[in-house]
PDB file of C-alpha atoms and ligand atoms in Angstrom:
ATOM      1  CA  MET I  18       3.165   6.116   8.371  1.00  0.00           C
ATOM      2  CA  MET I  19       6.043   7.275  10.059  1.00  0.00           C
ATOM      3  CA  ILE I  20       5.691   8.561  13.869  1.00  0.00           C
ATOM      4  CA  SER I  21       7.000  11.999  14.318  1.00  0.00           C
ATOM      5  CA  SER I  22      10.008  12.126  16.681  1.00  0.00           C
ATOM      6  CA  THR I  23       8.229  14.770  18.837  1.00  0.00           C
ATOM      7  CA  GLN I  24       5.765  12.220  19.640  1.00  0.00           C
ATOM      8  CA  ALA I  25       8.171   8.841  19.928  1.00  0.00           C
ATOM      9  CA  VAL I  26      11.815   8.739  20.448  1.00  0.00           C
ATOM     10  CA  PRO I  27      13.121   6.983  17.384  1.00  0.00           C
ATOM     11  CA  ALA I  28      16.066   4.715  17.381  1.00  0.00           C
ATOM     12  CA  THR I  29      19.363   6.263  16.302  1.00  0.00           C
ATOM     13  CA  SER I  30      22.473   4.519  14.898  1.00  0.00           C
ATOM     14  CA  ASP I  31      26.165   5.333  13.674  1.00  0.00           C
ATOM     15  CA  VAL I  32      24.984   5.774  10.042  1.00  0.00           C
ATOM     16  CA  PRO I  33      22.243   8.427   9.690  1.00  0.00           C
ATOM     17  CA  ARG I  34      19.330   6.339   7.996  1.00  0.00           C
ATOM     18  CA  HIS I  35      18.329   9.664   6.412  1.00  0.00           C
ATOM     19  CA  VAL I  36      20.533  12.357   5.067  1.00  0.00           C
ATOM     20  CA  ALA I  37      19.081  15.514   3.573  1.00  0.00           C
ATOM     21  CA  ILE I  38      21.269  17.870   1.955  1.00  0.00           C
ATOM     22  CA  ILE I  39      21.131  21.485   0.496  1.00  0.00           C
ATOM     23  CA  MET I  40      23.527  21.401  -2.332  1.00  0.00           C
ATOM     24  CA  ASP I  41      24.652  24.966  -2.388  1.00  0.00           C
ATOM     25  CA  GLY I  42      27.617  27.072  -3.749  1.00  0.00           C
ATOM     26  CA  ASN I  43      27.730  25.738  -7.439  1.00  0.00           C
ATOM     27  CA  GLY I  44      27.403  29.565  -8.721  1.00  0.00           C
ATOM     28  CA  ARG I  45      30.158  30.642  -6.463  1.00  0.00           C
ATOM     29  CA  TRP I  46      32.376  27.604  -7.137  1.00  0.00           C
ATOM     30  CA  ALA I  47      32.008  28.859 -11.074  1.00  0.00           C
ATOM     31  CA  THR I  48      32.383  32.642 -10.360  1.00  0.00           C
ATOM     32  CA  ARG I  49      35.721  31.975  -8.557  1.00  0.00           C
ATOM     33  CA  ARG I  50      36.834  30.403 -11.707  1.00  0.00           C
ATOM     34  CA  ARG I  51      35.608  32.975 -13.866  1.00  0.00           C
ATOM     35  CA  LEU I  52      33.302  30.736 -15.488  1.00  0.00           C
ATOM     36  CA  PRO I  53      29.574  31.156 -15.962  1.00  0.00           C
ATOM     37  CA  ARG I  54      27.527  30.070 -13.017  1.00  0.00           C
ATOM     38  CA  THR I  55      25.998  27.190 -15.287  1.00  0.00           C
ATOM     39  CA  ALA I  56      29.282  25.449 -15.121  1.00  0.00           C
ATOM     40  CA  GLY I  57      29.191  25.077 -11.489  1.00  0.00           C
ATOM     41  CA  HIS I  58      25.659  23.553 -11.862  1.00  0.00           C
ATOM     42  CA  ALA I  59      26.854  21.189 -14.540  1.00  0.00           C
ATOM     43  CA  LYS I  60      29.977  20.301 -12.067  1.00  0.00           C
ATOM     44  CA  GLY I  61      27.503  19.954  -9.080  1.00  0.00           C
ATOM     45  CA  VAL I  62      25.857  16.823 -10.970  1.00  0.00           C
ATOM     46  CA  GLN I  63      29.019  14.888 -10.959  1.00  0.00           C
ATOM     47  CA  THR I  64      29.170  15.483  -7.170  1.00  0.00           C
ATOM     48  CA  VAL I  65      25.535  14.258  -6.804  1.00  0.00           C
ATOM     49  CA  ARG I  66      26.716  11.085  -8.791  1.00  0.00           C
ATOM     50  CA  ARG I  67      29.621  10.749  -6.283  1.00  0.00           C
ATOM     51  CA  ILE I  68      27.416  11.260  -2.767  1.00  0.00           C
ATOM     52  CA  VAL I  69      24.730   8.618  -4.001  1.00  0.00           C
ATOM     53  CA  GLU I  70      27.563   6.044  -4.700  1.00  0.00           C
ATOM     54  CA  ALA I  71      29.018   6.798  -1.441  1.00  0.00           C
ATOM     55  CA  CYS I  72      25.618   6.859   0.576  1.00  0.00           C
ATOM     56  CA  ALA I  73      24.718   3.478  -0.909  1.00  0.00           C
ATOM     57  CA  ARG I  74      28.101   1.968   0.039  1.00  0.00           C
ATOM     58  CA  ARG I  75      27.791   3.444   3.631  1.00  0.00           C
ATOM     59  CA  GLY I  76      24.412   1.971   4.537  1.00  0.00           C
ATOM     60  CA  VAL I  77      22.285   4.904   4.320  1.00  0.00           C
ATOM     61  CA  SER I  78      18.593   4.201   3.421  1.00  0.00           C
ATOM     62  CA  TYR I  79      17.449   7.724   2.467  1.00  0.00           C
ATOM     63  CA  LEU I  80      19.135  10.449   0.484  1.00  0.00           C
ATOM     64  CA  THR I  81      17.388  13.712  -0.057  1.00  0.00           C
ATOM     65  CA  LEU I  82      18.806  16.571  -2.427  1.00  0.00           C
ATOM     66  CA  PHE I  83      17.436  19.825  -2.603  1.00  0.00           C
ATOM     67  CA  ALA I  84      17.902  20.494  -6.147  1.00  0.00           C
ATOM     68  CA  PHE I  85      15.573  23.385  -6.885  1.00  0.00           C
ATOM     69  CA  SER I  86      13.459  25.452  -4.413  1.00  0.00           C
ATOM     70  CA  SER I  87      10.173  27.223  -4.755  1.00  0.00           C
ATOM     71  CA  GLU I  88      12.057  30.350  -4.772  1.00  0.00           C
ATOM     72  CA  ASN I  89      14.392  29.669  -7.474  1.00  0.00           C
ATOM     73  CA  TRP I  90      12.096  30.555 -10.154  1.00  0.00           C
ATOM     74  CA  ARG I  91      13.256  34.092  -8.966  1.00  0.00           C
ATOM     75  CA  ARG I  92      16.696  33.491 -10.626  1.00  0.00           C
ATOM     76  CA  PRO I  93      17.464  34.809 -14.443  1.00  0.00           C
ATOM     77  CA  ALA I  94      15.566  32.827 -17.143  1.00  0.00           C
ATOM     78  CA  ASP I  95      18.357  31.279 -18.708  1.00  0.00           C
ATOM     79  CA  GLU I  96      19.664  30.017 -15.193  1.00  0.00           C
ATOM     80  CA  VAL I  97      16.538  28.587 -14.748  1.00  0.00           C
ATOM     81  CA  THR I  98      16.139  26.913 -18.085  1.00  0.00           C
ATOM     82  CA  LEU I  99      19.827  25.615 -17.833  1.00  0.00           C
ATOM     83  CA  LEU I 100      18.861  23.872 -14.257  1.00  0.00           C
ATOM     84  CA  MET I 101      15.646  22.263 -16.203  1.00  0.00           C
ATOM     85  CA  ARG I 102      17.820  21.013 -19.014  1.00  0.00           C
ATOM     86  CA  LEU I 103      20.568  19.641 -16.706  1.00  0.00           C
ATOM     87  CA  PHE I 104      17.773  17.920 -14.713  1.00  0.00           C
ATOM     88  CA  VAL I 105      16.438  16.253 -17.720  1.00  0.00           C
ATOM     89  CA  GLN I 106      19.839  15.032 -18.773  1.00  0.00           C
ATOM     90  CA  ALA I 107      20.609  13.693 -15.502  1.00  0.00           C
ATOM     91  CA  LEU I 108      17.367  11.625 -15.492  1.00  0.00           C
ATOM     92  CA  GLU I 109      18.110  10.355 -18.985  1.00  0.00           C
ATOM     93  CA  ARG I 110      21.816   9.587 -18.239  1.00  0.00           C
ATOM     94  CA  GLU I 111      21.810   8.328 -14.756  1.00  0.00           C
ATOM     95  CA  VAL I 112      18.587   6.088 -14.734  1.00  0.00           C
ATOM     96  CA  ASP I 113      20.480   2.914 -15.874  1.00  0.00           C
ATOM     97  CA  ARG I 114      23.366   3.448 -13.323  1.00  0.00           C
ATOM     98  CA  LEU I 115      20.899   4.391 -10.640  1.00  0.00           C
ATOM     99  CA  ASP I 116      19.090   1.066 -11.147  1.00  0.00           C
ATOM    100  CA  GLU I 117      22.160  -1.130 -11.322  1.00  0.00           C
ATOM    101  CA  GLN I 118      23.233   0.256  -7.883  1.00  0.00           C
ATOM    102  CA  GLY I 119      19.795  -0.621  -6.416  1.00  0.00           C
ATOM    103  CA  VAL I 120      18.802   3.001  -5.996  1.00  0.00           C
ATOM    104  CA  ARG I 121      14.950   4.007  -6.209  1.00  0.00           C
ATOM    105  CA  LEU I 122      14.515   7.348  -7.344  1.00  0.00           C
ATOM    106  CA  ARG I 123      11.700   9.703  -6.374  1.00  0.00           C
ATOM    107  CA  VAL I 124      10.995  13.240  -7.172  1.00  0.00           C
ATOM    108  CA  VAL I 125       9.113  15.689  -4.625  1.00  0.00           C
ATOM    109  CA  GLY I 126       7.767  19.122  -5.055  1.00  0.00           C
ATOM    110  CA  ASP I 127       5.146  20.984  -6.975  1.00  0.00           C
ATOM    111  CA  LEU I 128       5.614  19.263 -10.481  1.00  0.00           C
ATOM    112  CA  ASP I 129       2.536  20.911 -11.850  1.00  0.00           C
ATOM    113  CA  ALA I 130       5.206  23.691 -12.980  1.00  0.00           C
ATOM    114  CA  PHE I 131       7.153  21.735 -15.159  1.00  0.00           C
ATOM    115  CA  GLU I 132       6.882  20.918 -18.760  1.00  0.00           C
ATOM    116  CA  PRO I 133       4.934  17.922 -19.582  1.00  0.00           C
ATOM    117  CA  ARG I 134       8.185  16.326 -21.074  1.00  0.00           C
ATOM    118  CA  LEU I 135      10.127  16.560 -17.593  1.00  0.00           C
ATOM    119  CA  ARG I 136       7.128  15.113 -15.816  1.00  0.00           C
ATOM    120  CA  GLU I 137       6.712  12.251 -17.847  1.00  0.00           C
ATOM    121  CA  LEU I 138      10.490  11.546 -17.746  1.00  0.00           C
ATOM    122  CA  ILE I 139      10.033  11.616 -13.725  1.00  0.00           C
ATOM    123  CA  ARG I 140       7.349   9.567 -13.948  1.00  0.00           C
ATOM    124  CA  GLN I 141       9.161   6.855 -16.299  1.00  0.00           C
ATOM    125  CA  THR I 142      12.340   7.100 -14.215  1.00  0.00           C
ATOM    126  CA  GLU I 143      10.621   6.675 -10.755  1.00  0.00           C
ATOM    127  CA  ALA I 144       8.448   3.584 -12.353  1.00  0.00           C
ATOM    128  CA  ARG I 145      11.744   1.904 -13.802  1.00  0.00           C
ATOM    129  CA  THR I 146      13.299   2.332 -10.484  1.00  0.00           C
ATOM    130  CA  ALA I 147      10.477   1.373  -8.019  1.00  0.00           C
ATOM    131  CA  HIS I 148      11.417  -2.042  -7.310  1.00  0.00           C
ATOM    132  CA  ASN I 149      14.842  -0.985  -5.895  1.00  0.00           C
ATOM    133  CA  SER I 150      15.217  -0.828  -2.016  1.00  0.00           C
ATOM    134  CA  LEU I 151      18.997  -0.356  -1.161  1.00  0.00           C
ATOM    135  CA  LEU I 152      18.776   3.493  -1.110  1.00  0.00           C
ATOM    136  CA  THR I 153      15.850   5.651  -1.823  1.00  0.00           C
ATOM    137  CA  LEU I 154      17.177   8.586  -3.468  1.00  0.00           C
ATOM    138  CA  THR I 155      14.826  11.730  -3.380  1.00  0.00           C
ATOM    139  CA  ILE I 156      15.210  14.845  -5.563  1.00  0.00           C
ATOM    140  CA  ALA I 157      13.281  17.666  -4.153  1.00  0.00           C
ATOM    141  CA  ALA I 158      12.376  19.771  -7.275  1.00  0.00           C
ATOM    142  CA  ASN I 159      10.442  22.926  -7.207  1.00  0.00           C
ATOM    143  CA  TYR I 160       9.778  21.947  -3.457  1.00  0.00           C
ATOM    144  CA  GLY I 161       9.331  24.346  -0.514  1.00  0.00           C
ATOM    145  CA  GLY I 162       8.802  23.339   3.278  1.00  0.00           C
ATOM    146  CA  ARG I 163       5.719  25.815   3.339  1.00  0.00           C
ATOM    147  CA  TRP I 164       4.361  24.660   0.064  1.00  0.00           C
ATOM    148  CA  ASP I 165       4.525  21.064   1.639  1.00  0.00           C
ATOM    149  CA  ILE I 166       2.773  21.745   4.654  1.00  0.00           C
ATOM    150  CA  LEU I 167      -0.017  23.744   2.674  1.00  0.00           C
ATOM    151  CA  GLN I 168      -0.273  20.992   0.131  1.00  0.00           C
ATOM    152  CA  ALA I 169      -0.519  18.428   2.907  1.00  0.00           C
ATOM    153  CA  THR I 170      -3.214  20.457   4.766  1.00  0.00           C
ATOM    154  CA  ARG I 171      -5.313  20.906   1.655  1.00  0.00           C
ATOM    155  CA  ALA I 172      -5.161  17.199   0.938  1.00  0.00           C
ATOM    156  CA  MET I 173      -6.122  16.310   4.555  1.00  0.00           C
ATOM    157  CA  LEU I 174      -9.085  18.480   4.546  1.00  0.00           C
ATOM    158  CA  ALA I 175     -10.220  17.421   1.122  1.00  0.00           C
ATOM    159  CA  ALA I 176     -10.166  13.701   2.381  1.00  0.00           C
ATOM    160  CA  ASN I 177     -11.661  14.662   5.887  1.00  0.00           C
ATOM    161  CA  PRO I 178     -13.858  17.502   5.345  1.00  0.00           C
ATOM    162  CA  GLN I 179     -15.393  16.813   9.085  1.00  0.00           C
ATOM    163  CA  LEU I 180     -12.243  17.844  10.440  1.00  0.00           C
ATOM    164  CA  ALA I 181     -13.004  21.569  10.154  1.00  0.00           C
ATOM    165  CA  GLN I 182     -15.867  21.096  12.361  1.00  0.00           C
ATOM    166  CA  SER I 183     -13.735  19.545  15.032  1.00  0.00           C
ATOM    167  CA  PRO I 184     -10.307  21.001  14.704  1.00  0.00           C
ATOM    168  CA  GLU I 185      -9.126  20.082  18.132  1.00  0.00           C
ATOM    169  CA  SER I 186      -9.209  16.311  17.165  1.00  0.00           C
ATOM    170  CA  LEU I 187      -6.389  16.973  14.557  1.00  0.00           C
ATOM    171  CA  THR I 188      -2.961  15.332  15.480  1.00  0.00           C
ATOM    172  CA  GLU I 189       0.455  15.466  14.193  1.00  0.00           C
ATOM    173  CA  SER I 190       0.638  12.067  12.844  1.00  0.00           C
ATOM    174  CA  GLN I 191      -2.718  12.781  10.913  1.00  0.00           C
ATOM    175  CA  LEU I 192      -1.162  15.655   8.975  1.00  0.00           C
ATOM    176  CA  ASP I 193       2.298  13.631   8.399  1.00  0.00           C
ATOM    177  CA  GLN I 194       0.887  11.154   6.142  1.00  0.00           C
ATOM    178  CA  TYR I 195       0.026  13.913   3.508  1.00  0.00           C
ATOM    179  CA  LEU I 196       3.496  15.227   3.675  1.00  0.00           C
ATOM    180  CA  SER I 197       5.023  14.707   0.276  1.00  0.00           C
ATOM    181  CA  MET I 198       7.751  12.433   1.879  1.00  0.00           C
ATOM    182  CA  ALA I 199       5.249  10.438   4.317  1.00  0.00           C
ATOM    183  CA  TRP I 200       7.124   7.321   3.361  1.00  0.00           C
ATOM    184  CA  ALA I 201      10.603   8.193   4.753  1.00  0.00           C
ATOM    185  CA  PRO I 202      11.528   8.688   8.484  1.00  0.00           C
ATOM    186  CA  GLU I 203      12.681  12.312   9.190  1.00  0.00           C
ATOM    187  CA  PRO I 204      16.100  13.089   8.174  1.00  0.00           C
ATOM    188  CA  ASP I 205      18.899  12.342  10.861  1.00  0.00           C
ATOM    189  CA  LEU I 206      21.659  14.613   9.430  1.00  0.00           C
ATOM    190  CA  PHE I 207      21.005  17.512   7.543  1.00  0.00           C
ATOM    191  CA  ILE I 208      24.092  18.658   5.621  1.00  0.00           C
ATOM    192  CA  ARG I 209      24.199  22.013   3.863  1.00  0.00           C
ATOM    193  CA  THR I 210      27.418  23.080   1.621  1.00  0.00           C
ATOM    194  CA  GLY I 211      28.478  26.464   0.428  1.00  0.00           C
ATOM    195  CA  GLY I 212      28.807  28.230   3.816  1.00  0.00           C
ATOM    196  CA  GLU I 213      25.302  29.469   4.785  1.00  0.00           C
ATOM    197  CA  GLN I 214      23.681  28.477   7.949  1.00  0.00           C
ATOM    198  CA  ARG I 215      20.220  28.431   7.070  1.00  0.00           C
ATOM    199  CA  ILE I 216      17.391  26.071   5.833  1.00  0.00           C
ATOM    200  CA  SER I 217      15.901  28.023   3.008  1.00  0.00           C
ATOM    201  CA  ASN I 218      12.662  26.656   3.177  1.00  0.00           C
ATOM    202  CA  PHE I 219      13.619  22.921   2.993  1.00  0.00           C
ATOM    203  CA  MET I 220      11.673  20.226   4.894  1.00  0.00           C
ATOM    204  CA  ILE I 221      11.018  22.502   7.700  1.00  0.00           C
ATOM    205  CA  TRP I 222       8.352  20.273   9.378  1.00  0.00           C
ATOM    206  CA  GLN I 223      10.645  17.258   9.311  1.00  0.00           C
ATOM    207  CA  LEU I 224      13.953  18.911  10.302  1.00  0.00           C
ATOM    208  CA  ALA I 225      12.444  19.304  13.887  1.00  0.00           C
ATOM    209  CA  TYR I 226      15.134  17.155  15.447  1.00  0.00           C
ATOM    210  CA  THR I 227      17.527  16.518  12.874  1.00  0.00           C
ATOM    211  CA  GLU I 228      21.410  17.401  13.419  1.00  0.00           C
ATOM    212  CA  LEU I 229      22.429  20.038  11.138  1.00  0.00           C
ATOM    213  CA  TYR I 230      26.125  20.395   9.752  1.00  0.00           C
ATOM    214  CA  PHE I 231      27.310  23.262   7.820  1.00  0.00           C
ATOM    215  CA  THR I 232      30.541  23.276   5.712  1.00  0.00           C
ATOM    216  CA  ASP I 233      32.016  26.233   3.994  1.00  0.00           C
ATOM    217  CA  LEU I 234      32.864  23.945   0.815  1.00  0.00           C
ATOM    218  CA  TYR I 235      31.036  24.548  -2.527  1.00  0.00           C
ATOM    219  CA  TRP I 236      29.031  21.775  -3.543  1.00  0.00           C
ATOM    220  CA  PRO I 237      31.340  20.956  -6.700  1.00  0.00           C
ATOM    221  CA  ASP I 238      34.369  20.468  -4.448  1.00  0.00           C
ATOM    222  CA  PHE I 239      32.199  18.194  -1.885  1.00  0.00           C
ATOM    223  CA  SER I 240      33.435  14.550  -1.775  1.00  0.00           C
ATOM    224  CA  ALA I 241      33.015  11.134  -0.229  1.00  0.00           C
ATOM    225  CA  ALA I 242      35.412  11.907   2.272  1.00  0.00           C
ATOM    226  CA  GLN I 243      33.791  15.085   3.321  1.00  0.00           C
ATOM    227  CA  LEU I 244      30.718  13.067   3.823  1.00  0.00           C
ATOM    228  CA  ASP I 245      32.581  10.995   6.219  1.00  0.00           C
ATOM    229  CA  ALA I 246      33.595  13.674   8.037  1.00  0.00           C
ATOM    230  CA  ALA I 247      29.852  14.598   8.266  1.00  0.00           C
ATOM    231  CA  PHE I 248      29.282  11.356   9.312  1.00  0.00           C
ATOM    232  CA  GLN I 249      31.878  11.096  11.933  1.00  0.00           C
ATOM    233  CA  TRP I 250      30.792  14.554  13.607  1.00  0.00           C
ATOM    234  CA  TYR I 251      27.189  13.006  13.451  1.00  0.00           C
ATOM    235  CA  ARG I 252      28.491  10.081  15.755  1.00  0.00           C
ATOM    236  CA  THR I 253      29.714  12.360  18.385  1.00  0.00           C
ATOM    237  CA  ARG I 254      26.046  14.096  18.626  1.00  0.00           C
ATOM    238  CA  GLU I 255      24.037  13.178  21.733  1.00  0.00           C
ATOM    239  CA  ARG I 256      20.334  13.136  20.210  1.00  0.00           C
ATOM    240  CA  ARG I 257      17.964  13.669  23.092  1.00  0.00           C
ATOM    241  CA  PHE I 258      14.703  14.438  21.662  1.00  0.00           C
ATOM    242  CA  GLY I 259      13.836  16.445  24.594  1.00  0.00           C
ATOM    243  CA  ARG I 260      15.345  14.172  27.278  1.00  0.00           C
ATOM    244  CA  THR I 261      17.724  14.379  29.662  1.00  0.00           C
ATOM    245  CA  SER I 262      21.475  13.207  29.026  1.00  0.00           C
ATOM    246  CA  ALA I 263      21.168  10.837  32.147  1.00  0.00           C
ATOM    247  CA  GLN I 264      17.928   9.314  30.451  1.00  0.00           C
ATOM    248  CA  VAL I 265      19.637   8.837  26.849  1.00  0.00           C
ATOM    249  CA  GLU I 266      22.845   7.173  28.752  1.00  0.00           C
ATOM    250  CA  ALA I 267      20.617   5.134  31.037  1.00  0.00           C
ATOM    251  CA  GLN I 268      18.795   3.691  27.820  1.00  0.00           C
ATOM    252  CA  ALA I 269      22.008   3.267  25.815  1.00  0.00           C
ATOM    253  CA  ALA I 270      23.344   1.186  28.763  1.00  0.00           C
ATOM    254  CA  SER I 271      20.070  -1.073  29.130  1.00  0.00           C
TER     255      SER I 271
HETATM  256  C1  LIG F  11      22.676  25.727  -5.545  1.00  0.00           C
HETATM  257  O1  LIG F  11      23.721  26.772  -5.881  1.00  0.00           O
HETATM  258  C2  LIG F  11      22.067  25.258  -6.929  1.00  0.00           C
HETATM  259  C3  LIG F  11      20.722  25.587  -6.874  1.00  0.00           C
HETATM  260  C4  LIG F  11      20.238  26.696  -5.876  1.00  0.00           C
HETATM  261  C5  LIG F  11      19.994  25.184  -7.915  1.00  0.00           C
HETATM  262  P1  LIG F  11      23.630  28.041  -5.874  1.00  0.00           P
HETATM  263  O2  LIG F  11      23.374  28.157  -7.604  1.00  0.00           O
HETATM  264  O3  LIG F  11      22.775  28.523  -5.253  1.00  0.00           O
HETATM  265  O4  LIG F  11      25.148  28.435  -5.663  1.00  0.00           O
HETATM  266  P2  LIG F  11      25.487  29.981  -5.193  1.00  0.00           P
HETATM  267  O5  LIG F  11      24.925  30.162  -3.629  1.00  0.00           O
HETATM  268  O6  LIG F  11      24.851  31.183  -5.981  1.00  0.00           O
HETATM  269  O7  LIG F  11      26.924  29.887  -5.164  1.00  0.00           O
HETATM  270  C1  LIG F  12      18.780  26.634  -1.390  1.00  0.00           C
HETATM  271  O1  LIG F  12      19.731  27.324  -2.103  1.00  0.00           O
HETATM  272  C2  LIG F  12      17.977  25.864  -2.567  1.00  0.00           C
HETATM  273  C3  LIG F  12      18.810  24.596  -3.385  1.00  0.00           C
HETATM  274  C4  LIG F  12      20.154  24.213  -3.125  1.00  0.00           C
HETATM  275  C5  LIG F  12      18.116  24.161  -4.224  1.00  0.00           C
HETATM  276  P1  LIG F  12      19.660  28.942  -2.434  1.00  0.00           P
HETATM  277  O2  LIG F  12      21.048  28.933  -2.958  1.00  0.00           O
HETATM  278  O3  LIG F  12      18.509  29.175  -3.379  1.00  0.00           O
HETATM  279  O4  LIG F  12      19.277  29.377  -0.959  1.00  0.00           O
HETATM  280  P2  LIG F  12      19.422  30.937  -0.481  1.00  0.00           P
HETATM  281  O5  LIG F  12      19.011  31.802  -1.507  1.00  0.00           O
HETATM  282  O6  LIG F  12      20.893  31.243  -0.354  1.00  0.00           O
HETATM  283  O7  LIG F  12      18.670  31.015   0.963  1.00  0.00           O
HETATM  284 MG1  LIG F  13      22.991  29.522  -3.433  1.00  0.00          MG
END
């Protein structure tokens, strides 16, 4: 079980242990080139491959990618269909490479909404890579931070019905255990490509003390060099977790 950064001060290091990315800007990348939006999504898959490899080489332990939000069902049906198809293709084509690289794949989100074939493929890919430990790559699909908090609350109450009678006894770490990524530490670095400076319902509980990095580059243009620029920026941040700067310096010197 992970301890929330709001309760204990977590250790920090030069390379973020957990990087969470909103891969945004595929559609605009394509529109700029007079291509259909879907061409941007296809190009975006190549960036995923590059960034997974770069994170594995740099010693990142957890990489979480927002691939499809609970709200993305609002898009035109043909775009949603293509995104699902790309997801299936990527799982089928990439599993060998991921396994060779020592990457463990996990998928979080409300998977009940997906077709049985896709759910089965997700299950197989997770099982196939479950023994890997170099990097855990988590794909957030039909995921929303509010959905996650709600499903965690439901699961927690179902397992502990007595809590409803003594709500004052409920703690943050109790709820934490039921979040869909309870097995991962909270993200150290959040990156959003595509120029928007918002969270768009991604991991809202876990991002409480995460360093937030925004770049105007569209996701298909994001590269390992850009990832290094984000890491460089991350190293300049002083993570205080509520303490004063003097306290942080004293701890670093000790
Ligand atoms: C992100 O790119 C990919 C998904 C949300 C699936 P967008 O498709 O949101 O690209 P823009 O923001 O319209 O450019
Ligand atoms: C966030 O991007 C979701 C993903 C990248 C999967 P959106 O493009 O859907 O976010 P908004 O609508 O601009 O906030
Ligand atoms: Mg977008």
